[in-house]
C-alpha positions in Angstrom: -15.6 -31.2 -2.4 -15.6 -27.9 -3.0 -12.4 -26.8 -3.1 -11.5 -30.2 -5.9 -14.9 -28.5 -7.5 -13.5 -25.2 -7.6 -9.3 -26.5 -8.2 -11.1 -28.0 -11.5 -13.1 -24.7 -12.9 -9.7 -23.2 -12.6 -8.4 -25.8 -14.3 -10.6 -25.3 -17.1 -10.6 -21.3 -17.6 -6.5 -21.2 -17.8 -4.3 -23.6 -19.0 -0.5 -22.2 -19.0 3.1 -22.4 -18.3 5.3 -25.6 -19.1 4.7 -28.6 -19.5 7.4 -29.4 -16.6 6.1 -26.9 -14.1 2.3 -28.4 -14.3 3.4 -31.7 -14.0 5.4 -30.9 -10.6 2.9 -31.6 -7.6 5.5 -29.5 -5.6 5.2 -26.5 -7.5 3.4 -23.4 -6.5 -0.3 -23.3 -7.6 -3.1 -20.8 -7.5 -5.1 -22.3 -5.2 -2.2 -22.5 -2.8 -2.7 -18.6 -2.2 -5.3 -20.0 0.5 -3.0 -22.2 2.4 -1.0 -19.3 3.1 -0.5 -17.1 6.5 1.3 -13.4 7.0 1.8 -12.0 10.2 0.9 -8.3 10.9 1.2 -5.7 13.2 3.1 -7.2 16.1 2.1 -5.1 19.2 4.7 -5.2 22.2 3.5 -5.3 25.6 5.1 -2.9 27.4 6.7 -5.2 29.7 8.5 -6.4 26.7 8.0 -9.9 27.8 4.5 -10.6 25.2 4.0 -9.5 21.4 0.1 -9.9 20.4 -0.1 -9.8 16.2 -2.5 -9.8 14.1 -2.8 -13.2 12.3 -3.7 -12.8 8.5 -5.0 -15.8 6.2 -7.7 -16.8 3.6 -11.0 -17.7 3.5 -11.9 -20.3 0.8 -15.8 -20.6 1.1 -15.9 -16.6 1.9 -13.4 -15.7 -0.7 -11.4 -13.2 2.0 -8.5 -12.0 4.3 -9.6 -13.0 8.0 -7.4 -11.2 10.5 -7.7 -13.4 14.3 -4.8 -11.9 17.3 -2.4 -14.4 18.5 0.3 -13.7 21.3 3.6 -15.3 21.5 6.3 -14.4 24.8 9.5 -12.8 22.9 10.7 -15.8 24.5 9.1 -18.1 21.5 6.6 -19.9 24.1 3.1 -19.2 24.5 1.9 -19.1 21.1 -2.0 -19.4 21.2 -4.9 -17.4 19.8 -6.7 -14.2 21.6 -8.9 -12.9 19.3 -10.3 -15.7 17.2 -13.5 -17.1 15.3 -15.8 -16.3 12.6 -15.2 -12.5 13.2 -11.8 -10.4 12.2 -9.8 -8.6 14.7 -8.0 -4.7 14.3 -6.2 -2.2 15.8 -4.9 -3.8 19.0 -3.0 -1.5 21.4 -1.9 -1.9 24.8 -3.2 0.0 27.7 -0.1 1.7 29.2 0.1 -0.4 31.9 -0.3 -3.7 30.3 -3.1 -4.5 31.8 -6.1 -4.2 28.9 -5.8 -4.4 25.5 -7.7 -1.8 23.0 -9.4 -4.1 19.5 -11.6 -3.4 16.9 -14.2 -6.1 15.6 -17.3 -6.6 14.2 -18.0 -10.2 15.7 -21.2 -9.0 17.4 -22.7 -8.1 14.0 -23.1 -4.5 15.0 -20.5 -3.1 12.5 -17.1 -2.3 13.2 -17.0 -1.2 17.2 -14.1 -0.7 19.7 -13.8 -3.4 22.7 -11.4 -3.9 25.2 -10.5 -6.9 26.9 -8.9 -7.7 30.4 -6.1 -10.1 29.5 -5.2 -11.7 33.1 -9.2 -13.3 33.0 -10.1 -13.0 29.0 -12.9 -10.7 29.9 -14.2 -8.5 27.4 -16.2 -5.3 26.9 -18.2 -3.7 24.7 -17.1 0.1 24.9 -18.8 2.1 22.0 -22.2 2.5 19.7 -20.7 4.3 16.8 -22.3 5.2 13.6 -19.2 4.6 11.4 -15.8 2.6 12.0 -13.5 3.7 14.6 -9.6 4.1 13.4 -6.6 5.4 15.1 -7.2 3.9 18.3 -4.2 5.3 21.2 -4.6 4.8 24.8 -4.0 8.1 27.0 -0.8 7.8 29.1 -3.3 7.4 32.3 -5.1 4.4 30.9 -8.5 6.6 31.9 -9.7 7.2 27.9 -9.4 6.0 24.7 -8.7 8.3 21.9 -10.5 7.7 17.8 -11.2 9.3 15.0 -14.2 9.0 13.5 -16.3 9.7 10.0 -18.8 12.2 10.9 -21.6 12.6 8.0 -23.2 16.2 7.5 -26.5 17.1 5.4 -26.1 16.5 2.1 -27.2 19.2 -0.6 -29.8 19.9 -2.3 -31.1 22.5 -4.7 -35.2 21.7 -4.7 -37.2 19.8 -2.7 -39.5 16.5 -4.3 -43.0 17.3 -4.2 -45.1 14.3 -1.9 -45.7 11.2 -4.2 -49.8 9.2 -3.5 -49.6 6.2 -1.0 -48.5 3.4 -2.7 -46.1 5.2 -5.6 -43.0 3.9 -6.7 -40.7 6.6 -7.9 -37.1 6.8 -8.7 -34.6 7.4 -5.7 -34.3 10.8 -5.3 -31.3 12.5 -7.2 -28.2 13.5 -5.4 -26.3 17.2 -5.2 -22.5 17.3 -5.3 -21.1 20.4 -4.6 -17.7 19.3 -2.4 -14.5 18.2 -3.7 -13.6 15.7 -3.7 -16.4 14.5 -4.3 -15.1 10.8 -4.5 -12.0 8.3 -4.1 -10.9 5.3 -5.3 -11.7 2.4 -3.0 -15.3 4.3 -0.6 -16.4 5.6 -3.8 -18.8 8.6 -3.4 -18.0 9.9 -0.3 -20.8 10.7 1.7 -21.2 14.2 3.3 -19.2 15.1 6.3 -15.3 15.2 7.5 -13.3 12.8 9.9 -12.9 14.0 13.4 -11.5 13.2 17.0 -13.4 11.5 20.0 -12.3 10.3 22.9 -14.0 7.3 24.8 -14.0 5.8 28.9 -11.7 3.0 28.8 -14.3 1.9 31.4 -17.1 2.5 29.2 -19.5 5.4 28.8 -20.6 7.9 25.4 -18.1 9.0 23.5 -17.4 13.1 23.0 -15.5 14.8 20.1 -13.7 17.0 19.9 -12.5 18.4 16.8 -14.9 20.9 15.1 -15.4 21.9 11.4 -15.4 21.5 7.5 -12.1 19.4 8.0 -10.7 16.3 8.5 -8.7 15.6 11.6 -6.9 12.8 12.8 -4.5 10.7 11.4 -1.8 9.9 14.1 -3.0 10.5 17.4 -0.5 11.3 20.4 -1.2 12.2 23.9 0.7 14.7 26.2 1.7 12.5 29.2 -0.7 14.1 31.6 -3.4 13.1 29.3 -4.8 16.4 28.6 -3.9 17.2 25.5 -3.8 15.7 21.7 -2.2 16.4 18.9 -3.1 14.9 15.5 -2.6 16.0 11.7 -4.9 18.9 10.0 -5.0 20.2 6.5 -7.4 23.3 7.9 -6.4 25.6 4.7 -8.4 25.8 1.0 -8.1 21.0 0.1 -8.9 22.0 -3.5 -5.4 25.0 -3.9 -3.8 22.7 -1.2 -4.2 18.5 -1.5 -0.4 17.8 0.0 -0.4 20.4 2.7 -1.2 19.5 6.6 0.2 21.2 10.2 0.4 19.6 13.6 -2.0 20.9 15.8 -3.1 20.2 19.4 -6.8 20.2 21.8 -7.4 20.2 24.4 -9.1 17.3 26.0 -11.3 19.2 28.7 -12.3 22.0 26.4 -11.7 21.2 22.6 -9.7 24.1 22.0 -7.5 23.7 19.2 -4.0 25.2 18.9 -2.3 25.3 15.7 1.5 24.2 16.6 3.4 24.4 12.9 2.9 26.7 9.3 5.0 24.5 7.1 5.0 24.7 3.3 3.9 21.1 3.0 2.4 18.0 4.8 3.1 18.1 8.9 2.3 14.8 9.3 2.3 11.8 12.3 3.3 13.7 15.5 4.1 12.0 18.5 4.7 13.4 22.2 8.7 13.3 24.4 7.6 10.8 27.2 8.5 14.1 28.9 6.3 15.9 26.9 9.0 19.1 26.1 9.1 18.0 22.4 6.7 16.6 20.1 8.5 14.5 16.6 6.1 14.4 13.6 6.9 14.0 9.9 8.0 16.6 7.7 8.2 18.1 4.0 8.9 21.4 2.4 6.7 21.6 -1.0 9.2 22.4 -3.9 6.2 21.5 -6.3 8.0 18.4 -7.3 6.7 14.6 -8.2 8.8 13.7 -5.3 9.6 14.6 -1.8 11.5 13.1 0.9 10.0 13.5 4.0 12.5 13.9 7.6 12.0 14.2 10.9 10.8 17.0 12.7 11.8 18.1 16.7 9.2 20.7 17.7 9.6 22.6 21.6 6.5 22.3 23.1 7.7 25.6 25.1 9.4 28.1 22.2 7.6 26.7 19.0 10.7 26.1 17.7 11.3 23.0 15.1 14.7 21.5 13.6 14.9 19.1 11.3 16.8 16.1 13.1 17.3 14.0 9.6 19.1 16.6 6.9 21.2 14.7 5.5 19.3 11.5 4.9 18.8 11.3 1.7 15.5 8.7 1.9 11.6 9.8 2.8 11.2 8.5 6.5 7.9 6.5 7.3 7.4 6.9 10.6 8.5 7.8 13.8 8.3 7.1 17.7 9.9 8.1 20.6 11.9 5.5 22.4 11.2 5.5 26.7 13.8 8.5 26.5 12.7 11.3 25.7 16.7 11.8 23.4 16.0 9.0 21.1 13.6 7.8 18.6 13.0 4.7 16.5 11.8 5.6 12.7 10.9 3.5 9.8 12.1 4.2 6.4 12.9 2.0 2.6 16.7 1.6 1.8 17.5 0.5 -1.9 14.0 -1.6 -1.9 14.1 -2.8 1.8 11.9 -1.0 4.7 14.4 -0.4 7.2 13.8 0.7 11.4 16.6 3.2 13.1 17.5 4.2 15.9 17.8 8.1 15.9 18.7 10.6 18.5 17.7 14.5 19.1 21.6 15.2 17.9 20.7 13.8 15.4 23.0 10.9 15.1 21.4 7.4 13.5 21.9 3.8 13.7 20.0 1.2 12.2 18.8 -1.8 14.5 15.9 -3.4 11.7 17.6 -4.3 8.6 14.8 -7.3 6.9 11.1 -5.7 7.6 9.3 -7.9 5.8 6.2 -7.2 3.3 2.7 -7.5 4.9 0.8 -7.6 1.0 -0.1 -10.5 -0.6 -0.1 -9.0 -4.0 3.0 -8.0 -6.0 6.6 -7.7 -3.8 6.3 -3.3 -2.5 8.6 -2.5 0.2 6.4 -2.3 3.2 5.8 -3.8 7.0 5.6 -2.5 10.8 7.4 -2.8 14.2 6.6 -1.8 17.9 8.8 -1.2 20.1 9.1 -1.2 24.5 10.3 0.9 26.8 12.5 -2.2 27.6 14.3 -1.4 23.7 12.7 -4.7 22.4 11.9 -4.4 19.2 8.7 -7.0 18.1 8.5 -6.4 13.8 7.5 -8.4 10.6 10.2 -9.9 9.6 10.6 -11.3 6.0 12.4 -13.5 3.3 11.9 -13.3 -0.3 10.3 -16.4 -0.7 8.3 -16.8 2.5 5.2 -14.3 4.1 5.8 -12.3 7.2 6.9 -13.7 10.2 6.9 -12.0 13.4 10.4 -11.4 14.5 12.1 -9.7 17.8 15.2 -8.0 18.5 16.4 -7.3 21.8 19.3 -6.4 23.6 21.5 -9.1 22.0 21.0 -7.2 18.8 20.2 -10.3 17.1 17.3 -11.1 15.3 15.3 -14.0 15.5 11.7 -15.5 13.9 9.5 -16.5 16.7 6.5 -18.2 13.9 6.5 -20.5 11.5 3.0 -19.8 9.8 3.7 -21.3 6.4 6.9 -23.5 7.8 4.4 -26.9 7.0 3.4 -25.9 3.2 6.3 -24.3 1.9 7.8 -28.1 2.4 5.3 -29.4 0.3 6.4 -26.9 -2.3 9.4 -26.2 -4.8 9.1 -22.3 -5.0 11.4 -20.0 -7.7 14.5 -18.3 -6.4 15.2 -15.1 -6.3 18.3 -13.5 -7.0 19.5 -9.6 -6.9 20.3 -8.1 -10.0 22.2 -4.5 -11.1 22.8 -3.1 -14.2 23.4 0.1 -15.9 21.2 1.9 -17.5 21.4 3.1 -21.3 20.4 6.8 -21.0 21.7 8.3 -18.0 24.8 7.6 -15.1 22.1 5.3 -13.2 22.7 1.7 -11.4 19.1 0.1 -11.8 18.7 -2.1 -9.0 15.7 -5.8 -9.6 15.3 -8.9 -8.7 15.1 -11.5 -11.1 13.0 -15.3 -10.5 13.9 -18.5 -11.7 11.1 -21.0 -12.7 11.1 -23.7 -10.2 13.6 -26.4 -10.8 15.1 -24.3 -13.2 17.7 -25.9 -15.4 20.8 -23.7 -16.7 20.4 -25.5 -19.7 17.6 -24.7 -21.0 15.7 -21.2 -21.8 12.4 -19.7 -20.8 9.9 -16.8 -21.5 11.0 -13.6 -19.5 8.2 -11.7 -17.6 9.2 -7.6 -17.4 6.8 -7.1 -14.1 6.8 -3.1 -13.6 5.7 -1.8 -9.9 3.0 1.3 -10.0 3.6 4.4 -8.1 5.3 5.3 -10.0 6.9 6.2 -6.5 7.1 3.6 -5.1 9.6 0.6 -4.9 9.6 -3.1 -5.3 12.0 -5.0 -3.0 13.6 -8.7 -2.2 9.9 -9.4 -1.0 7.6 -12.8 -1.0 5.1 -12.3 -3.0 2.2 -14.8 -4.7 1.6 -13.0 -7.8 5.6 -13.3 -9.0 5.7 -16.8 -7.9 2.6 -18.6 -10.1 4.6 -16.0 -12.7 7.6 -17.7 -12.2 5.8 -21.1 -11.2 4.0 -21.0 -14.9 7.5 -21.9 -16.1 9.0 -18.3 -16.9 11.8 -15.7 -15.2 10.4 -12.8 -13.9 11.8 -9.8 -13.1 10.7 -7.0 -11.1 12.9 -3.9 -10.6 13.0 -0.5 -9.2 13.9 2.3 -12.1 14.6 6.1 -11.5 11.5 7.6 -10.5 11.1 4.8 -7.2 11.6 6.1 -4.2 14.8 4.7 -1.5 17.1 5.5 -3.4 16.9 9.6 -3.1 15.5 12.8 -4.7 17.6 13.1 -7.4 16.8 9.9 -8.5 13.1 9.8 -8.1 12.9 12.8 -9.4 14.4 12.1 -12.6 10.7 11.8 -13.7 9.7 14.7 -12.2 7.0 16.5 -15.4 9.2 13.1 -17.9 7.1 10.6 -17.0 7.1 8.3 -18.4 10.6 8.9 -19.7 13.4 7.5 -19.2 12.3 5.0 -16.6 11.4 3.1 -20.2 15.1 2.9 -21.0 16.3 1.5 -17.4 14.0 -1.5 -17.7 14.8 -2.2 -21.4 18.4 -1.7 -20.1 16.8 -4.5 -17.6 16.0 -7.0 -20.5 18.8 -7.2 -22.4 21.3 -6.9 -19.0 19.1 -10.7 -18.2 19.4 -11.4 -21.7 22.9 -11.5 -21.4 22.9 -14.1 -18.5 22.0 -16.3 -21.0 18.3 -18.7 -20.4 16.7 -16.3 -21.9 14.6 -16.8 -25.0 14.0 -14.3 -26.8 11.6 -14.6 -28.7 9.3 -15.0 -26.0 9.1 -11.6 -23.8 6.6 -10.1 -21.9 5.1 -7.0 -20.2 3.5 -6.3 -17.6 2.4 -4.2 -14.9 -0.3 -2.1 -13.0 -1.2 1.5 -12.5 2.1 3.3 -13.2 4.1 0.1 -14.0 0.5 0.3 -16.7 1.0 3.4 -18.1 4.9 2.0 -18.4 3.5 -1.3 -20.3 1.3 0.6 -22.5 4.1 3.2 -23.5 6.9 0.6 -23.9 4.6 -1.8 -26.6 4.5 2.0 -28.3 8.3 2.6 -29.1 9.0 -1.4 -29.6 7.5 -4.8 -30.8 10.0 -7.3 -29.4 7.5 -8.4 -27.0 5.4 -11.2 -27.8 2.7 -10.1 -25.6 1.4 -7.5 -23.0 -0.7 -7.5 -20.5 -1.7 -3.2 -19.4 -3.1 -3.1 -16.2 -5.2 -0.2 -14.6 -3.0 2.1 -16.3 -3.5 6.0 -17.7 -3.4 5.8 -21.2 -4.8 9.5 -21.8 -3.4 12.3 -19.4 -5.8 14.7 -20.5 -9.3 12.3 -19.6 -7.8 10.8 -16.8 -6.6 14.4 -14.9 -10.1 15.4 -14.8 -11.4 11.8 -13.8 -9.2 10.5 -11.9 -10.3 11.0 -7.9 -6.6 12.5 -7.6 -7.1 15.9 -10.0 -5.4 18.1 -7.6 -2.6 16.3 -6.8 -1.7 15.4 -10.6 -2.4 18.5 -12.0 -0.1 20.2 -9.6 2.6 18.2 -9.1 2.8 16.1 -12.1 2.4 18.9 -15.0 3.3 22.2 -15.0 -0.6 23.6 -16.3 -4.0 22.7 -16.4 -4.3 20.6 -19.3 -7.2 23.4 -21.0 -3.9 26.0 -21.0 -0.9 23.1 -22.2 -3.5 19.8 -23.9 1.0 19.1 -25.9 2.3 18.1 -22.6 -0.5 16.3 -21.0 -0.5 14.4 -24.8 3.2 14.0 -25.1 2.9 11.5 -22.5 0.3 9.8 -22.9 0.2 6.3 -24.0 -2.7 6.6 -26.6 -0.5 9.4 -28.5 2.1 6.1 -29.4 -1.0 3.8 -30.7 -0.2 3.9 -34.0 2.8 2.6 -33.6 1.6 -0.8 -31.6 1.8 -4.3 -32.9 2.2 -6.1 -29.6 -1.1 -8.2 -28.8 -2.7 -6.8 -25.9 -4.6 -7.2 -23.3 -6.4 -4.3 -20.1 -7.2 -5.6 -17.0 -9.0 -3.5 -14.8 -11.8 -2.6 -11.5 -15.1 -1.4 -12.9 -15.1 0.5 -10.0 -11.5 2.1 -10.3 -11.4 5.6 -9.6 -7.5 6.4 -9.4 -7.4 5.5 -12.9 -10.7 4.5 -14.4 -11.9 2.0 -16.7 -12.2 4.5 -19.7 -9.0 4.9 -19.8 -8.5 1.1 -20.3 -11.5 1.5 -23.1 -10.0 4.3 -25.2 -6.8 2.3 -25.7 -8.9 -0.8 -26.2 -11.0 0.1 -29.0 -8.0 2.1 -30.3 -7.0 -1.4 -31.0 -9.1 -3.0 -32.1 -9.2 -0.4 -35.0 -6.2 -0.6 -35.8 -6.5 -4.6 -35.8 -4.2 -5.4 -33.0 -5.2 -8.7 -31.3 -7.0 -7.3 -27.9 -9.0 -8.5 -24.8 -10.6 -6.0 -22.5 -10.6 -8.1 -18.9 -13.0 -6.3 -16.1 -12.7 -6.6 -13.0 -16.6 -6.3 -11.2 -16.8 -5.2 -7.6 -12.9 -3.6 -8.0 -11.9 -0.3 -7.3 -7.9 0.8 -8.6 -7.2 -2.2 -5.8 -7.6 -5.1 -8.1 -6.0 -8.0 -5.8 -7.8 -7.2 -2.3 -10.0 -10.7 -2.3 -8.1 -14.0 -3.1 -9.9 -14.7 -6.0 -8.9 -11.7 -7.5 -5.6 -12.4 -7.3 -6.0 -16.0 -9.3 -7.8 -13.8 -11.3 -6.0 -12.0 -12.3 -2.5 -14.5 -12.9 -4.2 -16.6 -14.6 -5.8 -14.4 -17.3 -2.7 -12.4 -18.1 -0.8 -16.3 -18.5 -3.5 -17.0 -20.6 -2.7 -14.0 -22.9 0.9 -14.4 -23.6 0.6 -18.5 -23.2 -1.8 -16.9 -26.9 1.4 -15.9 -27.9 4.5 -18.4 -27.4 6.6 -16.1 -29.9 6.8 -18.1 -33.3 3.9 -15.5 -33.9 5.7 -13.2 -33.8 7.5 -11.2 -37.7 
């Protein structure tokens, strides 16, 4: 009954798309997002026979993602729940001998705590009683300890002590003094005073012990030495404001807490991993050239000599993850190529061979390139395997090298639905010698004899990439009777260093031309009603959406999501101020106002005639809502049709709960439906 009432409410709130699509009960609908499931974070057992994975579903009553842990054998048998119920479970890690798993849950309503489960009996034990959530859970090779990272609060700053208030008096809350940077982040909000440190705790229970100290954050990926005596990690122990991108590899002795700096590179060194023989450490490193984008390469550090060498100097892609195989001369890496995440086997001599080429996206919003994998000592790879028309499932590649999909979490649902087809398209940009890649989604039951509206959907970042991945948002746009084009213009990652840095100190710039060229290319294919062109995008895509309507009036309507409108105001209110002013501009905003203004969509607002809606989270600290409010009021003052949609409780990540996704898509489609094209001069 509740679901029926919700459906009726949403039907009253949003009526968009073509009559044909709504008449088809098999078309993907907004409430259908609650029926989807994703397989995430597959962790293969040390013997290579069993995979534990996080099964994500969306609770329609609580309007939240819920994660449970399921198990499946690598031959596809014994698919069953391991940790389920009303709570969520995450961060599963196998013990080295495969007899136990560690995980994090708030199942006992104590907050997130660390648990251990014995796999043969199913017995579980609460290991911790922590004030904050643990992260980066890692077993010691001897199985005796677990390492983790946790935020440790410090005493907040104070300039004065308030006088004592009379007994029973009701005074205002005390003031808060801020003297640290950064002082707020998108998502967490205003930050507590303190730092992230590394702890160890006995795997059989006991008190946690803090290993690192000082006014610096320590953590990221944690890796134990084979003899369980040392942990390596990444930290920025320099000036956090002057070097927001800097970090180095450090080690800490488990017995004494003595810390040693292992690298001293100008740029971030992250994700260290000990080799099985303990003689070397692989890590990801960037040589900071002051550019907007840098490729991360795989480096190998000789533990005895301290010498390092780049194993991927000729790979013009950024490596996102590295982990050793069972042998110390081989490792597995994850990187993105043309919008698709891949897993490759890399030798210490620099030879590389792709193993997985269809890593599936883990997001339930837009089609960003992502995914995860794990490897057993026998070389069997478990990974999130996806397609453009279905969420990620558990995939496996054994010695045969043939990929197999083990789960079918959504087959029953998709047997009842007709989705839009996803086709790769490429075109030549009108500016520069660049081929641009994109994907065209056709509406369900596409009729090649008809013309359809076209929605141009632009990714954020801007240093990011879309790919051939399932996206509920894109499918809902298509289900409403639209062609949808999403693409990777210059500035996108996974196409190389030069392609990404085409927008260095020039964003927005010729990425605009790449996008408009894509629209023209799709129009040339036929089936597009040129009077019904629409544009939308979030964050970096919001910047470009606002830039587009300032440059052309050919779109019937626009929906600008969480944009930067004025780089001058953004630079001093965003949580990423230190990064943006250092890497995206030549000078501080007060020293070169013109450069900031020249790249601001607000500078073009006098040209805008396109009806433009704005949608932003009220707690967005990345592109704060005053950016959208500036544009909204400017458009109102100019007499341009506009609306401002504020999303309560939301940060820059607009789609954190299923209802947010539904509201976002329905309001965008509702706005587009107001402007069917015949009203345009």
